[in-house]
PDB file of C-alpha atoms in Angstrom:
ATOM      1  CA  MET A   9     101.322 -65.727  75.163  1.00  0.00           C
ATOM      2  CA  ASP A  10     101.099 -66.549  71.482  1.00  0.00           C
ATOM      3  CA  ASP A  11      97.919 -68.108  70.078  1.00  0.00           C
ATOM      4  CA  LEU A  12      99.166 -71.690  70.165  1.00  0.00           C
ATOM      5  CA  THR A  13     100.428 -71.430  73.742  1.00  0.00           C
ATOM      6  CA  LEU A  14      97.195 -69.778  74.836  1.00  0.00           C
ATOM      7  CA  CYS A  15      95.164 -72.518  73.161  1.00  0.00           C
ATOM      8  CA  LEU A  16      97.238 -75.211  74.886  1.00  0.00           C
ATOM      9  CA  TYR A  17      96.931 -73.426  78.239  1.00  0.00           C
ATOM     10  CA  GLU A  18      93.144 -73.128  77.919  1.00  0.00           C
ATOM     11  CA  PHE A  19      92.909 -76.783  76.892  1.00  0.00           C
ATOM     12  CA  LEU A  20      94.908 -77.759  79.953  1.00  0.00           C
ATOM     13  CA  LEU A  21      92.676 -75.720  82.244  1.00  0.00           C
ATOM     14  CA  GLU A  22      89.428 -76.975  80.741  1.00  0.00           C
ATOM     15  CA  ARG A  23      90.219 -80.615  80.039  1.00  0.00           C
ATOM     16  CA  ARG A  24      93.086 -81.699  82.252  1.00  0.00           C
ATOM     17  CA  MET A  25      92.621 -79.774  85.494  1.00  0.00           C
ATOM     18  CA  GLY A  26      89.212 -81.223  86.331  1.00  0.00           C
ATOM     19  CA  TYR A  27      90.801 -83.529  88.859  1.00  0.00           C
ATOM     20  CA  LEU A  28      91.786 -80.506  90.926  1.00  0.00           C
ATOM     21  CA  TRP A  29      88.183 -79.569  91.615  1.00  0.00           C
ATOM     22  CA  LYS A  30      87.560 -83.138  92.792  1.00  0.00           C
ATOM     23  CA  ASP A  31      90.643 -83.244  95.028  1.00  0.00           C
ATOM     24  CA  GLU A  32      89.672 -83.343  98.713  1.00  0.00           C
ATOM     25  CA  GLU A  33      92.584 -81.169  99.826  1.00  0.00           C
ATOM     26  CA  TYR A  34      91.659 -78.504  97.275  1.00  0.00           C
ATOM     27  CA  ARG A  35      87.991 -78.651  98.226  1.00  0.00           C
ATOM     28  CA  ALA A  36      88.807 -78.327 101.933  1.00  0.00           C
ATOM     29  CA  CYS A  37      91.077 -75.356 101.252  1.00  0.00           C
ATOM     30  CA  ASN A  38      88.440 -73.726  99.066  1.00  0.00           C
ATOM     31  CA  LEU A  39      85.833 -74.167 101.795  1.00  0.00           C
ATOM     32  CA  LYS A  40      88.142 -72.541 104.361  1.00  0.00           C
ATOM     33  CA  VAL A  41      88.638 -69.578 102.058  1.00  0.00           C
ATOM     34  CA  ARG A  42      84.902 -69.113 101.493  1.00  0.00           C
ATOM     35  CA  LEU A  43      84.107 -69.387 105.211  1.00  0.00           C
ATOM     36  CA  GLN A  44      86.830 -66.896 106.125  1.00  0.00           C
ATOM     37  CA  GLU A  45      85.578 -64.488 103.481  1.00  0.00           C
ATOM     38  CA  GLU A  46      82.035 -64.758 104.843  1.00  0.00           C
ATOM     39  CA  ARG A  47      83.258 -64.168 108.406  1.00  0.00           C
ATOM     40  CA  MET A  48      85.189 -61.104 107.339  1.00  0.00           C
ATOM     41  CA  GLU A  49      82.316 -59.690 105.307  1.00  0.00           C
ATOM     42  CA  SER A  50      79.927 -60.067 108.222  1.00  0.00           C
ATOM     43  CA  HIS A  51      82.003 -57.501 110.145  1.00  0.00           C
ATOM     44  CA  LEU A  52      82.359 -54.984 107.323  1.00  0.00           C
ATOM     45  CA  ASN A  53      80.190 -52.169 106.074  1.00  0.00           C
ATOM     46  CA  GLU A  54      79.237 -51.855 102.397  1.00  0.00           C
ATOM     47  CA  GLU A  55      82.253 -49.746 101.408  1.00  0.00           C
ATOM     48  CA  GLN A  56      84.629 -52.125 103.182  1.00  0.00           C
ATOM     49  CA  ARG A  57      83.000 -55.101 101.443  1.00  0.00           C
ATOM     50  CA  LYS A  58      83.603 -53.437  98.084  1.00  0.00           C
ATOM     51  CA  GLU A  59      87.249 -52.899  99.018  1.00  0.00           C
ATOM     52  CA  LEU A  60      87.574 -56.532 100.105  1.00  0.00           C
ATOM     53  CA  ASP A  61      86.020 -57.725  96.841  1.00  0.00           C
ATOM     54  CA  LEU A  62      88.401 -55.527  94.874  1.00  0.00           C
ATOM     55  CA  LEU A  63      91.375 -56.853  96.842  1.00  0.00           C
ATOM     56  CA  LEU A  64      90.311 -60.455  96.255  1.00  0.00           C
ATOM     57  CA  ASP A  65      89.848 -59.741  92.528  1.00  0.00           C
ATOM     58  CA  HIS A  66      93.362 -58.312  92.323  1.00  0.00           C
ATOM     59  CA  ILE A  67      94.801 -61.297  94.184  1.00  0.00           C
ATOM     60  CA  ALA A  68      93.014 -63.694  91.814  1.00  0.00           C
ATOM     61  CA  GLU A  69      94.291 -61.740  88.803  1.00  0.00           C
ATOM     62  CA  ARG A  70      97.859 -61.848  90.139  1.00  0.00           C
ATOM     63  CA  SER A  71      97.568 -65.589  90.743  1.00  0.00           C
ATOM     64  CA  SER A  72      96.299 -66.114  87.214  1.00  0.00           C
ATOM     65  CA  LEU A  73      99.236 -64.177  85.775  1.00  0.00           C
ATOM     66  CA  GLU A  74     101.683 -66.177  87.900  1.00  0.00           C
ATOM     67  CA  LYS A  75     100.178 -69.459  86.691  1.00  0.00           C
ATOM     68  CA  SER A  76     100.296 -68.295  83.090  1.00  0.00           C
ATOM     69  CA  HIS A  77     103.969 -67.386  83.361  1.00  0.00           C
ATOM     70  CA  LEU A  78     104.744 -70.645  85.155  1.00  0.00           C
ATOM     71  CA  PHE A  79     103.054 -72.550  82.325  1.00  0.00           C
ATOM     72  CA  GLN A  80     105.049 -70.652  79.700  1.00  0.00           C
ATOM     73  CA  THR A  81     108.267 -71.314  81.610  1.00  0.00           C
ATOM     74  CA  ALA A  82     107.466 -75.027  81.871  1.00  0.00           C
ATOM     75  CA  LEU A  83     106.819 -75.163  78.114  1.00  0.00           C
ATOM     76  CA  GLY A  84     110.139 -73.439  77.477  1.00  0.00           C
ATOM     77  CA  LEU A  85     111.959 -75.921  79.685  1.00  0.00           C
ATOM     78  CA  ALA A  86     110.247 -78.844  77.943  1.00  0.00           C
ATOM     79  CA  ARG A  87     111.362 -77.480  74.565  1.00  0.00           C
ATOM     80  CA  GLU A  88     114.900 -77.017  75.845  1.00  0.00           C
ATOM     81  CA  LEU A  89     115.026 -80.568  77.215  1.00  0.00           C
ATOM     82  CA  ARG A  90     113.651 -81.969  73.962  1.00  0.00           C
ATOM     83  CA  LEU A  91     116.410 -80.216  72.019  1.00  0.00           C
ATOM     84  CA  ARG A  92     119.081 -81.737  74.260  1.00  0.00           C
ATOM     85  CA  VAL A  93     117.877 -85.304  73.886  1.00  0.00           C
TER      86      VAL A  93
END
């Protein structure tokens, strides 16, 4: 991402996505994830917990990359539509 796109993306995350954290559906989903993680960890030894944490970190990183690329694609489509109008 270039500097301007990154700045816009960070602005969007910080200033315009706040409603997501207040959304009941999101909060319920987040709670389910945390409870499932706690249930899983309660059955794992220390090494397995580390592996689970690493897996979850990698999944979060992948999700972040997917969202970043989706944002860039949406910006590209918006530019393309603007040029056609």
